[in-house]
mmCIF file of C-alpha atoms in Angstrom:
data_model
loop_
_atom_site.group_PDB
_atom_site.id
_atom_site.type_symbol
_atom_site.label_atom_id
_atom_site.label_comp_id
_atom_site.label_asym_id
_atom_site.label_seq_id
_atom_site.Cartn_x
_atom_site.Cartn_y
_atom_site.Cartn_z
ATOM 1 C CA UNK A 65 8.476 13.328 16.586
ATOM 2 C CA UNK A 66 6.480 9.925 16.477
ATOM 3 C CA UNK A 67 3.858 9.174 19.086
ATOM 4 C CA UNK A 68 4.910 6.203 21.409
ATOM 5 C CA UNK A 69 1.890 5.848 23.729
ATOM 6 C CA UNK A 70 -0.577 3.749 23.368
ATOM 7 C CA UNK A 71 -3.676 3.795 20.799
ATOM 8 C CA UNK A 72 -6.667 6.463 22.543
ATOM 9 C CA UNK A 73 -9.896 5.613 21.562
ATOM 10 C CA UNK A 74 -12.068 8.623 20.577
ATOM 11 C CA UNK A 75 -15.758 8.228 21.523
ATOM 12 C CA UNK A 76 -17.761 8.303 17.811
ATOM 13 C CA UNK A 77 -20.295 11.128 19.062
ATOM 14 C CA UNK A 78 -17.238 13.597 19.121
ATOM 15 C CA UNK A 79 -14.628 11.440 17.178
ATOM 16 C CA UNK A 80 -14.314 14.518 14.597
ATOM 17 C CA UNK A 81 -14.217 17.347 17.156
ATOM 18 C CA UNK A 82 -11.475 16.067 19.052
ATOM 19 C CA UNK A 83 -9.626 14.517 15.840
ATOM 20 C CA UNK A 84 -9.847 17.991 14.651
ATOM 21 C CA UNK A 85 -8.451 19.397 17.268
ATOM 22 C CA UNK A 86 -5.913 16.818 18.451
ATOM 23 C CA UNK A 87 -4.587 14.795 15.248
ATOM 24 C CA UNK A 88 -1.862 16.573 13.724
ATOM 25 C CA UNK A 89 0.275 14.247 11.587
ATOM 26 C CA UNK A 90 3.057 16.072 10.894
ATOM 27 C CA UNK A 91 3.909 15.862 14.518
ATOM 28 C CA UNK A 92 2.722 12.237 15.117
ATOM 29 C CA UNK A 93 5.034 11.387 11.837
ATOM 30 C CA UNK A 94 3.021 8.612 10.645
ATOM 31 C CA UNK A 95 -0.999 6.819 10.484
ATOM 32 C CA UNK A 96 -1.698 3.403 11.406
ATOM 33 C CA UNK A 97 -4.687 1.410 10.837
ATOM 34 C CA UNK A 98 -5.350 -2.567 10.954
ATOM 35 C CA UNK A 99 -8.943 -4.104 9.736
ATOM 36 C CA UNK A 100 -10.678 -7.277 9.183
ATOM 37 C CA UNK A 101 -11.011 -7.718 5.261
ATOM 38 C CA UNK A 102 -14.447 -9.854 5.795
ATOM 39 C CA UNK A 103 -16.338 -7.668 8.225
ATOM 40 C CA UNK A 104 -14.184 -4.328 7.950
ATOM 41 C CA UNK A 105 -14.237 -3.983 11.858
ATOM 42 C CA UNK A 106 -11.388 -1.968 13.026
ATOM 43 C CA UNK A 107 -8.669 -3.756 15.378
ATOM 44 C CA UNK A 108 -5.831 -0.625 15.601
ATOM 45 C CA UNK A 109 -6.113 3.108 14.462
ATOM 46 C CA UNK A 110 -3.887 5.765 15.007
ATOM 47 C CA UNK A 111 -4.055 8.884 12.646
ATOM 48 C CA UNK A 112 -6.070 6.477 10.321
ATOM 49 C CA UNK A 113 -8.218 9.390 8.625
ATOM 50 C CA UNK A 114 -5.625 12.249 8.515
ATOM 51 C CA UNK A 115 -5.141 13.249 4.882
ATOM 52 C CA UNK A 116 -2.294 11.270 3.298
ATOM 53 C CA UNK A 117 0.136 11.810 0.326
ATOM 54 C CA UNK A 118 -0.239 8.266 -1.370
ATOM 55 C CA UNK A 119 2.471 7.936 -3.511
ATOM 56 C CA UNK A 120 2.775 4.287 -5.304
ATOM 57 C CA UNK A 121 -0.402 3.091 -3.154
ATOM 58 C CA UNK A 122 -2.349 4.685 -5.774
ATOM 59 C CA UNK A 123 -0.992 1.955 -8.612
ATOM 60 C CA UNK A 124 -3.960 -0.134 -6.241
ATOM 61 C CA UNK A 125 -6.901 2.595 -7.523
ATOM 62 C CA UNK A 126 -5.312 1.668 -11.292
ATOM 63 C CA UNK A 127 -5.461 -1.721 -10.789
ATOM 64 C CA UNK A 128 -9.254 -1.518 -9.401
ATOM 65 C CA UNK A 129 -10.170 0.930 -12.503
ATOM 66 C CA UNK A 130 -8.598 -1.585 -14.877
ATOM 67 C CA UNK A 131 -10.108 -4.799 -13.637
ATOM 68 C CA UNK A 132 -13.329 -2.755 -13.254
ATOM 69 C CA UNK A 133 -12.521 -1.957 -17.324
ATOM 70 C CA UNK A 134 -12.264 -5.513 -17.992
ATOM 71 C CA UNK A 135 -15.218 -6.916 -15.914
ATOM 72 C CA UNK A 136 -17.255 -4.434 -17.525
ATOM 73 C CA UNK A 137 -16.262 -6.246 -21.058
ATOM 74 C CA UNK A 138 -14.255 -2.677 -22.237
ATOM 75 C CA UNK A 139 -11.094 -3.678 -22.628
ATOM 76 C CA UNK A 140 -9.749 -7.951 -21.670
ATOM 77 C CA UNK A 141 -6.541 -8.733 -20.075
ATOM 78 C CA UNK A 142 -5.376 -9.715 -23.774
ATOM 79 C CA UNK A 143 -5.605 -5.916 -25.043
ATOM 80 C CA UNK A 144 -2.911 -4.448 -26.362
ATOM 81 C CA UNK A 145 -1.309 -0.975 -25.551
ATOM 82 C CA UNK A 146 0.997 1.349 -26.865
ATOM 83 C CA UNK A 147 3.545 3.462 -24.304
ATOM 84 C CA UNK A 148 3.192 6.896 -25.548
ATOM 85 C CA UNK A 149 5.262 9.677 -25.119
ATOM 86 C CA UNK A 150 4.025 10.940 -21.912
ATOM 87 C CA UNK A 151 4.343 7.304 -20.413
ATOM 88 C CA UNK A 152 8.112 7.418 -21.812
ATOM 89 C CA UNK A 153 8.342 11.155 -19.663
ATOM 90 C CA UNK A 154 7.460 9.220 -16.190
ATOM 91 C CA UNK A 155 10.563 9.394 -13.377
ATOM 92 C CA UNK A 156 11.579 7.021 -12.285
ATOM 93 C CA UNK A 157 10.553 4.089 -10.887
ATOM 94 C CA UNK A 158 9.869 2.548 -14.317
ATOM 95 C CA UNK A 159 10.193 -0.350 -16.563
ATOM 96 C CA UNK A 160 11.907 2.309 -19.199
ATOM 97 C CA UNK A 161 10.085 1.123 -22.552
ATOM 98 C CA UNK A 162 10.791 3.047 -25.821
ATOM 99 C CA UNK A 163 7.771 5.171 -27.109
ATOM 100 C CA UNK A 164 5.536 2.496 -29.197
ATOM 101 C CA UNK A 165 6.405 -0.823 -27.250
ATOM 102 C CA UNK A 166 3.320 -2.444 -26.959
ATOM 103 C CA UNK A 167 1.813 -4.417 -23.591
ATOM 104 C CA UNK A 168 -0.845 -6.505 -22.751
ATOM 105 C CA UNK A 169 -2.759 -5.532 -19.827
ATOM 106 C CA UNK A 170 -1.913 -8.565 -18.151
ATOM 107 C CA UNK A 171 1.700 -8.035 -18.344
ATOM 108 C CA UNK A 172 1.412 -4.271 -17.374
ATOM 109 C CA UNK A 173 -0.788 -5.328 -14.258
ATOM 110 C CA UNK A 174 2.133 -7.618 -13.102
ATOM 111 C CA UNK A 175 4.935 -5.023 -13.953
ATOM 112 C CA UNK A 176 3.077 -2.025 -12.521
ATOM 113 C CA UNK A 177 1.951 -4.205 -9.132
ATOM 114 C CA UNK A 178 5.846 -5.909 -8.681
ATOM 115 C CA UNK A 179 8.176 -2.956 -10.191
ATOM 116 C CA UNK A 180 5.875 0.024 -9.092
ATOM 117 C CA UNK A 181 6.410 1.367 -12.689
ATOM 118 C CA UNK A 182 5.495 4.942 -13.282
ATOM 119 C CA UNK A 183 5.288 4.377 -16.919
ATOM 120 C CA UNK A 184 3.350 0.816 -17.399
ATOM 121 C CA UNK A 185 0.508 2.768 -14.775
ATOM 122 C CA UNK A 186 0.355 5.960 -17.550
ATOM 123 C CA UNK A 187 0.021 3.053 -19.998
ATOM 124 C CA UNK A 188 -2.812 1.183 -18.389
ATOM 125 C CA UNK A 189 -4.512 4.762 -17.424
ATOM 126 C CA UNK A 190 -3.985 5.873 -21.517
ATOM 127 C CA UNK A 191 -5.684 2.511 -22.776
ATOM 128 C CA UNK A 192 -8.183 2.121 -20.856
ATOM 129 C CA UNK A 193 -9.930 5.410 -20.565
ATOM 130 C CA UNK A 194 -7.716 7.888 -23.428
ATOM 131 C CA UNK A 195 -6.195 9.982 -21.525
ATOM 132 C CA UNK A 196 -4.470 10.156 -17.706
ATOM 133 C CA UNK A 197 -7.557 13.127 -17.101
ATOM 134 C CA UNK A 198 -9.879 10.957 -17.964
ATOM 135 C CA UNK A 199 -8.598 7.906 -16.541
ATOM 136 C CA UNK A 200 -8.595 9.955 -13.099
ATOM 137 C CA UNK A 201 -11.971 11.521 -12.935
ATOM 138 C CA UNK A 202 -12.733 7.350 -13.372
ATOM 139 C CA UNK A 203 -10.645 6.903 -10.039
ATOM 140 C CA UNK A 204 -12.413 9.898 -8.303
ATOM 141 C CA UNK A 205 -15.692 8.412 -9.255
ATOM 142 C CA UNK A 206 -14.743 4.825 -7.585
ATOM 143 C CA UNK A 207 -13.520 6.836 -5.007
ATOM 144 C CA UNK A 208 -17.260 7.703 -4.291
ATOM 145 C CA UNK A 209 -19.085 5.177 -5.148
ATOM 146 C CA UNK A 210 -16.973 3.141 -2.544
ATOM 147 C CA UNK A 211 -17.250 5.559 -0.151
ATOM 148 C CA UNK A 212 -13.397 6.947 0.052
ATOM 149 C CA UNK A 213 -14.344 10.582 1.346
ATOM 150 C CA UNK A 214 -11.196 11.463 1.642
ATOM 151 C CA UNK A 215 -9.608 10.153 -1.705
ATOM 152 C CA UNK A 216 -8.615 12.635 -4.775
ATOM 153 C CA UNK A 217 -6.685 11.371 -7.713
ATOM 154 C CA UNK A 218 -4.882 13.312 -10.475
ATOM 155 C CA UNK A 219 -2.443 10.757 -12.032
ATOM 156 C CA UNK A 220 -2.355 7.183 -11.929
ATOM 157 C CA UNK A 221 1.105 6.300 -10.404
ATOM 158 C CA UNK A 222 1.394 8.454 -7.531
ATOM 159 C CA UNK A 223 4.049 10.484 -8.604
ATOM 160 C CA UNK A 224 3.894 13.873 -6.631
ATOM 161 C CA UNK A 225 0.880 16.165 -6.991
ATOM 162 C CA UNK A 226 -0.619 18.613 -4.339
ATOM 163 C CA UNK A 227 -4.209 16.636 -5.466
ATOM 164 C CA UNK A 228 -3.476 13.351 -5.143
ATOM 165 C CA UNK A 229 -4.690 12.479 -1.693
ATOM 166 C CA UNK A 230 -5.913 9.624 0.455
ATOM 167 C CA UNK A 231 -5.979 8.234 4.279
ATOM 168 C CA UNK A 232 -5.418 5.016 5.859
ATOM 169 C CA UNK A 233 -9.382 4.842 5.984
ATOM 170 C CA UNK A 234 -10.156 5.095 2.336
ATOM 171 C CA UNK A 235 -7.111 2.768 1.201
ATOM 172 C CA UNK A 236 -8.402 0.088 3.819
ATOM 173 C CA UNK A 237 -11.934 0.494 1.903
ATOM 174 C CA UNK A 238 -10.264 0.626 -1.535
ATOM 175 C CA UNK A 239 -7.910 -3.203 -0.576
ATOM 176 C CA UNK A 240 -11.501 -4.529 0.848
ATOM 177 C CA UNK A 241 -13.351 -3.306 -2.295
ATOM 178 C CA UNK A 242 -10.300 -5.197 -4.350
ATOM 179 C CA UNK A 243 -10.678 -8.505 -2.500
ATOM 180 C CA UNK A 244 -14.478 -8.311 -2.753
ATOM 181 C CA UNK A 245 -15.018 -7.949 -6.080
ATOM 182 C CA UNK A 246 -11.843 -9.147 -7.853
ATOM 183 C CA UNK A 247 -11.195 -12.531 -5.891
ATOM 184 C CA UNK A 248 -10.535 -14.249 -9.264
ATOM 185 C CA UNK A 249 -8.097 -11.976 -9.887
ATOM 186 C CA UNK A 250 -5.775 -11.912 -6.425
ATOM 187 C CA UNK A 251 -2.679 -12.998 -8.202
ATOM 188 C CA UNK A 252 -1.668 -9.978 -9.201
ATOM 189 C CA UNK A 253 -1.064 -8.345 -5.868
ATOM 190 C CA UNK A 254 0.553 -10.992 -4.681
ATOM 191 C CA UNK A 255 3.576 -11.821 -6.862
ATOM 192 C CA UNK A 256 7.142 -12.118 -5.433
ATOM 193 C CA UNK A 257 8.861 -11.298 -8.506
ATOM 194 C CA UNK A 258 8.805 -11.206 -12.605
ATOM 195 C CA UNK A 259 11.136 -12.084 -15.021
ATOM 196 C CA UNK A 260 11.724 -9.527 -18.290
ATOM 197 C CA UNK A 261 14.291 -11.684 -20.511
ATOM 198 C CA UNK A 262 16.754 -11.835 -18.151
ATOM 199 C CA UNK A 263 16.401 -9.182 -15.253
ATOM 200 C CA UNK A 264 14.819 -10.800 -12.135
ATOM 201 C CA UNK A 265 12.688 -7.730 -10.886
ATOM 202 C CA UNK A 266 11.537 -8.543 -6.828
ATOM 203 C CA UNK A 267 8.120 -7.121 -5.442
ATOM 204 C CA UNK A 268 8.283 -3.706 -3.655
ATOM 205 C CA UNK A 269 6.386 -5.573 -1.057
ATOM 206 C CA UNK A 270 9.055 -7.169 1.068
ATOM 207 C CA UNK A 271 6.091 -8.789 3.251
ATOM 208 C CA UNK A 272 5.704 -11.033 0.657
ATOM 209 C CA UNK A 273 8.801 -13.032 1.241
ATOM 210 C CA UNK A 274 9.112 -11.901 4.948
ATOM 211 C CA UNK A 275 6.445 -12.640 6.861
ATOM 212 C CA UNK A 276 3.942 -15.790 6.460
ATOM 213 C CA UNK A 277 0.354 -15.031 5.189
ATOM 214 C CA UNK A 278 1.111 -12.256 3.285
ATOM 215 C CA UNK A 279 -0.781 -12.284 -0.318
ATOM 216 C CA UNK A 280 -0.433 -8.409 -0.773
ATOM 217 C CA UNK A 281 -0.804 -5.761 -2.032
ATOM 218 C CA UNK A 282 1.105 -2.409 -2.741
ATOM 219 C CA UNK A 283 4.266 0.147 -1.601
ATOM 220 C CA UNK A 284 4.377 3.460 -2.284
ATOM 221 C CA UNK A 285 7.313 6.330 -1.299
ATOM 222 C CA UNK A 286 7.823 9.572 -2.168
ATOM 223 C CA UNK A 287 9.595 11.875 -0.358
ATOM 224 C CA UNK A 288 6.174 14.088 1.079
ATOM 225 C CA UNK A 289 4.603 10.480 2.292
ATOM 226 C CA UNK A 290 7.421 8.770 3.931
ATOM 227 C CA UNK A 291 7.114 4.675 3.351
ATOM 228 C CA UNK A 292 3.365 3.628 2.936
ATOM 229 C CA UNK A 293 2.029 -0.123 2.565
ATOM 230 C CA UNK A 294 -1.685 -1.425 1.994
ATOM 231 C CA UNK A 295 -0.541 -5.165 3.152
ATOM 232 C CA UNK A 296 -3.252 -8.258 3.388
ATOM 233 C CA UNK A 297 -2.560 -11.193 5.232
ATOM 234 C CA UNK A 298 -4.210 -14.505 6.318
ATOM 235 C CA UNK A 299 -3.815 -17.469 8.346
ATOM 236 C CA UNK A 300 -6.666 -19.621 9.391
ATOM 237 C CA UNK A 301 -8.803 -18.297 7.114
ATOM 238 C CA UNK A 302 -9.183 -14.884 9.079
ATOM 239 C CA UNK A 303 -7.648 -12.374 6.374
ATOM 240 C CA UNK A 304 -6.452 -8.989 7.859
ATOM 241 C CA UNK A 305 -5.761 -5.637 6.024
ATOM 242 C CA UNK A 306 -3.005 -3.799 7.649
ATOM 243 C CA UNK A 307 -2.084 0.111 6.276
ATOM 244 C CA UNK A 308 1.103 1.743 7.335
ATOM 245 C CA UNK A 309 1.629 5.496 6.186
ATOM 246 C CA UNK A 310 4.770 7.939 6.894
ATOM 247 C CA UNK A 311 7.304 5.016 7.934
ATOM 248 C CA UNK A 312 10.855 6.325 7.987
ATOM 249 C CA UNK A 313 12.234 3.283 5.905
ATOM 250 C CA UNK A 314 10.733 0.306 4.180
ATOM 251 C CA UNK A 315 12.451 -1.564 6.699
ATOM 252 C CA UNK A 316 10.296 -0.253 9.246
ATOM 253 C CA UNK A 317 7.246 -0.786 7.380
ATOM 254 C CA UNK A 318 7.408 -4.030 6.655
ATOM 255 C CA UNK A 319 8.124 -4.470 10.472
ATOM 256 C CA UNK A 320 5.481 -2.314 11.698
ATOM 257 C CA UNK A 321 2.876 -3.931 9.485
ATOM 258 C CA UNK A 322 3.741 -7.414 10.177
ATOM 259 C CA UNK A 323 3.865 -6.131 14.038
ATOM 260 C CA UNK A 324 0.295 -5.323 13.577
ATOM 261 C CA UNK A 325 -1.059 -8.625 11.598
ATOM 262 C CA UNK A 326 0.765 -10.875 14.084
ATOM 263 C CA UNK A 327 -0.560 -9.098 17.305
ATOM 264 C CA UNK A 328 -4.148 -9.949 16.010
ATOM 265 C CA UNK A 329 -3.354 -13.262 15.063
ATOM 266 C CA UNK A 330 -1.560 -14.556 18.066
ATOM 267 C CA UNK A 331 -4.493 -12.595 20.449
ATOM 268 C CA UNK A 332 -5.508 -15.312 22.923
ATOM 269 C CA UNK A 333 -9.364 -14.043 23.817
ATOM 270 C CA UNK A 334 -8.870 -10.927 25.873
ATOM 271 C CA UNK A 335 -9.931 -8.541 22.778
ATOM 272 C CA UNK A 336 -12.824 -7.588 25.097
ATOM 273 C CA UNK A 337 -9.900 -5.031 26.866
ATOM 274 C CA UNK A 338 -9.596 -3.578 23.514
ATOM 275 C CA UNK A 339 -11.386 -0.329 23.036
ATOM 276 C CA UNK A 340 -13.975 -0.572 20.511
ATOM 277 C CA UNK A 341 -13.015 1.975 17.040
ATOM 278 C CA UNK A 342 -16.539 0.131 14.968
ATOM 279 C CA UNK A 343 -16.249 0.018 11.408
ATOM 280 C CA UNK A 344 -13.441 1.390 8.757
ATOM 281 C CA UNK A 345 -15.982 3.330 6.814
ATOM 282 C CA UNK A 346 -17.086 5.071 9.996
ATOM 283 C CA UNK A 347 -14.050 6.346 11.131
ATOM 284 C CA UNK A 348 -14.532 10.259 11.410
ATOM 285 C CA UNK A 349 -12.665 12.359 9.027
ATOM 286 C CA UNK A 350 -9.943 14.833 9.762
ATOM 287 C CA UNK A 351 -9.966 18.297 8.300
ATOM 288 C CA UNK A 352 -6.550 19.164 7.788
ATOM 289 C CA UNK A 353 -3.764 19.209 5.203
ATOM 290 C CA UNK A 354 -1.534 16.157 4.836
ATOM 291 C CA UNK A 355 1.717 16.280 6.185
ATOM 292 C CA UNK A 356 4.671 16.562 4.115
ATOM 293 C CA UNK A 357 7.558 14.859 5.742
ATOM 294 C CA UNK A 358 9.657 15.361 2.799
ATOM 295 C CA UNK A 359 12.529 16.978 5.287
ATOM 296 C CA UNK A 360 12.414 14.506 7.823
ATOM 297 C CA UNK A 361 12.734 11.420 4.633
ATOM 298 C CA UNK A 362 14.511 13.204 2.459
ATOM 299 C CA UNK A 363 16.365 15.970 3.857
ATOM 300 C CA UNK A 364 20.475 15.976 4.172
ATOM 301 C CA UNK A 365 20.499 14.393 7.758
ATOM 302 C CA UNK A 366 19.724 10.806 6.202
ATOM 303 C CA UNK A 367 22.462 8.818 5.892
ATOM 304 C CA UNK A 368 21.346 7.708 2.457
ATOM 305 C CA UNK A 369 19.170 9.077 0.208
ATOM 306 C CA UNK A 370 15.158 7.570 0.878
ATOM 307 C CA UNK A 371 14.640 5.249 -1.915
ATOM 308 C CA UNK A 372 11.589 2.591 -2.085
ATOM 309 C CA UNK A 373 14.152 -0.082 -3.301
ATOM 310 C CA UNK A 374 16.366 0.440 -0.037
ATOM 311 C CA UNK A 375 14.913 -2.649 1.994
ATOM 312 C CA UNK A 376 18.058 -3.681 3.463
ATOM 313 C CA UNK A 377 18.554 -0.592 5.806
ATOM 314 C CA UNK A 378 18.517 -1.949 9.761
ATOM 315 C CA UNK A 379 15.879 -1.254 11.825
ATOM 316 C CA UNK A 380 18.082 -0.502 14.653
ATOM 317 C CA UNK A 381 19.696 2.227 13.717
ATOM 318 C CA UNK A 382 16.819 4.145 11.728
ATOM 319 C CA UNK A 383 16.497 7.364 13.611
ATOM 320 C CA UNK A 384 13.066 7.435 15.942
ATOM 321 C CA UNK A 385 13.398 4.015 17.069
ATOM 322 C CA UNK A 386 13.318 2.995 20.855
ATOM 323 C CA UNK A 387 15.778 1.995 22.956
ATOM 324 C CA UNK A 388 14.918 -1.892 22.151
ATOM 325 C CA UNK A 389 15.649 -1.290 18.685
ATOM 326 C CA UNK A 390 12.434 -1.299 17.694
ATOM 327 C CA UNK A 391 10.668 1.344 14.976
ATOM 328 C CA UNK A 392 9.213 4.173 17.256
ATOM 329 C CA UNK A 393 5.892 4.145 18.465
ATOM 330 C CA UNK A 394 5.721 -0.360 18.186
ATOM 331 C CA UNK A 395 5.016 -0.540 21.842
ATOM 332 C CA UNK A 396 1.570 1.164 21.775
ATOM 333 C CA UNK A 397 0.487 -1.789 19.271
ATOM 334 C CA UNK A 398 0.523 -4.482 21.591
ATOM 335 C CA UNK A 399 -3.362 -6.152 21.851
ATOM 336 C CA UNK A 400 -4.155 -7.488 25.026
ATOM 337 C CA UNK A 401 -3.770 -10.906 25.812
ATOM 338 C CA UNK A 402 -1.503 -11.113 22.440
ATOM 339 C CA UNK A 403 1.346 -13.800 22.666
ATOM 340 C CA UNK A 404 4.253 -11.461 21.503
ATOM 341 C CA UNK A 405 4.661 -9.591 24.503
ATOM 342 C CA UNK A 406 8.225 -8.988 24.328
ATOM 343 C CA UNK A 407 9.267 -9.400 20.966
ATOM 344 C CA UNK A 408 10.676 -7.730 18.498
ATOM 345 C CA UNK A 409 9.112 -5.949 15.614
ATOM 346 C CA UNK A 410 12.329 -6.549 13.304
ATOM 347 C CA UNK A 411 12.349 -10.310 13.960
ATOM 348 C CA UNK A 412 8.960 -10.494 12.609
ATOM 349 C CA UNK A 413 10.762 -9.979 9.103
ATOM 350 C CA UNK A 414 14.143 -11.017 9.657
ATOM 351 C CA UNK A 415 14.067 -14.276 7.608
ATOM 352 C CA UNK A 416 13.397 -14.301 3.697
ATOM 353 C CA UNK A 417 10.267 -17.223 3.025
ATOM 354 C CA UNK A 418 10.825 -19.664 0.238
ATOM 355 C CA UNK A 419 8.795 -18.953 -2.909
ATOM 356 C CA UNK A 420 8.415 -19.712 -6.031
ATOM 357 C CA UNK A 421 9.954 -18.927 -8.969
ATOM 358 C CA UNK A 422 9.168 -15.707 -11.145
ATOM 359 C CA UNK A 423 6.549 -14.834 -13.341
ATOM 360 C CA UNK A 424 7.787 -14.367 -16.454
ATOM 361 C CA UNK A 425 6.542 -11.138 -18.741
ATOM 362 C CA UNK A 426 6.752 -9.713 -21.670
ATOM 363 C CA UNK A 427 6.252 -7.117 -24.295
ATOM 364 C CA UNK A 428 4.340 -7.267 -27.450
ATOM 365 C CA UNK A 429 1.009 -9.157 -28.197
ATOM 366 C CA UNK A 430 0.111 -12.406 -25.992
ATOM 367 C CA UNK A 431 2.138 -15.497 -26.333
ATOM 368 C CA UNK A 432 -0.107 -18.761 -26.956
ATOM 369 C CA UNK A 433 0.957 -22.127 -26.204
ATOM 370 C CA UNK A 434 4.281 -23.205 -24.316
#
């Protein structure tokens, strides 16, 4: 079941005694968190430090090894690497590249952040440190330096793996660390689409071309996780992290997540009703084992089979919703004093936003000139 009450405040002297006790994620279905990216204050949390099955989130931790690569002069976005064998043995989702096809690490940023490729993250993770092993005992070691306590990482794509683990708390640390220290490089988690010759592939992300102010920054699915987003958004210059984990669709995700950005951006000064959850990094850790919700996304109830490409499905009828037709649990997300009292999570994302055209990319070493 999800929970549909409102958002209970824990006091931080015996936050971890009662979250011990009380949080147990496989029951509530799904974790919930909502920060400032500037000041990391916490505006919503619900099961926001419960241990969480990443899946595809985790292509963010790649991306902040890589760029951390090339800032530290190791490798530039103009290196060239090779797709081995074991990149070639990824499932699915992937860009599908014969053994030896060569990629820049520019290009294999922007196919790995749009398409979610499995392979292209093996790639980055074999070029930059030599091996996937060593590539991840460079994640866990970001993981700690940044302060992600509850982050372990054992491959870079996210693929399943009883030791690749996270929670709403460390991946809201992780998108802040991004934005922090890789502001020249924000394009990459914010592309609508790429072109390869001529196959158009669209971002995971539906946010991006669904609801205004969104400039990031990674999906994930598998079938233990449900539908997870890290999402960034910003409108008058007041940028908001949002993190949605265990969603039953990506339909509901996207609305959930824009739910939450657009409750703290139309707030009209009553925040002082809001209880007070301090900062993301001192959030209070839950012991317990993540949730595997692979029967309730994947089992033979579902309609159709869970997919991360399967964006169209309508909220309405997505099992767990409310009565309003709204994805379970939206109504305990409302901020006091917020403007959309009454409205609908779905028609948050109901249009599609006018973008520009794709970013073309390639294979092979960089192209100069036109």
């Amino acid at each position: 079941m999800r929970v549909s009450s409102p958002l209970v405040v824990l006091p931080a002297a015996v936050g971890l005694a009662l979250a011990v006790a009380t949080a147990d994620a496989r029951a509530a279905g799904e974790a919930l968190l909502l920060v400032e990216a500037d000041t990391g204050k916490v505006l919503k949390a619900e099961n926001a430090t419960h241990p969480w099955y990443p899946a595809s989130v985790t292509k963010l931790m790649t991306a902040y090894v890589t760029l951390r690569a090339v800032k530290e002069g190791r490798i530039t976005l103009d290196s060239v690497f090779t797709v081995s064998p074991n990149a070639v043995a990824q499932q699915p989702t992937k860009m599908g590249f014969a053994t030896g096809t060569q990629v820049t690490v520019d290009n294999a940023l922007k196919m790995m952040m749009v398409k979610s490729a499995n392979d292209i993250a093996v790639v980055l993770a074999e070029g930059v440190s030599g091996s996937v092993e060593a590539f991840a005992d460079e994640m866990n070691a970001a993981s700690a330096r940044l302060g992600m306590t509850q982050s372990s990482w054992v491959n870079p794509n996210g693929l399943p793996a009883d030791g690749q683990i996270t929670s709403a708390r460390d991946m809201a640390i992780l998108a802040r660390a991004v934005l922090r220290e890789f502001p020249e490089y924000e394009g990459y988690w914010g592309i609508p689409a790429i072109r390869f010759g001529k196959r158009i592939i669209r971002n995971t992300n539906s946010l991006l071309v669904r609801y205004p102010g969104v400039d990031g920054m990674k999906t994930g699915f598998i079938c233990a996780s449900g539908f997870n987003v890290v999402a960034t958004a910003t409108r008058d210059d007041r940028r908001l992290i949002a993190v949605v984990f265990g969603a039953r669709s990506s339909a509901v995700r996207a609305a959930k997540a824009a739910f939450l950005f657009e409750n703290a951006f139309t707030n009209t000064g009553l925040g002082w009703l809001a209880p007070s959850y301090g900062n993301v990094a001192s959030l209070a850790p839950i012991a317990a084992e993540p949730p595997n919700l692979r029967e309730e996304m994947c089992g033979k109830h579902r309609r159709r089979p869970a997919a991360e490409d399967a964006d169209d499905e309508e909220i309405a009828g997505v099992p767990g919703s409310s009565g309003t037709g709204e994805p379970g649990g939206v109504q305990g997300l409302l901020f006091p004093g917020a403007r959309t009292a009454g409205t609908k999570a779905s028609a948050l994302v109901s249009q599609t936003i006018a973008v520009g055209p794709p970013i073309d990319v390639h294979v092979g070493p960089p192209r100069r000139g036109g």
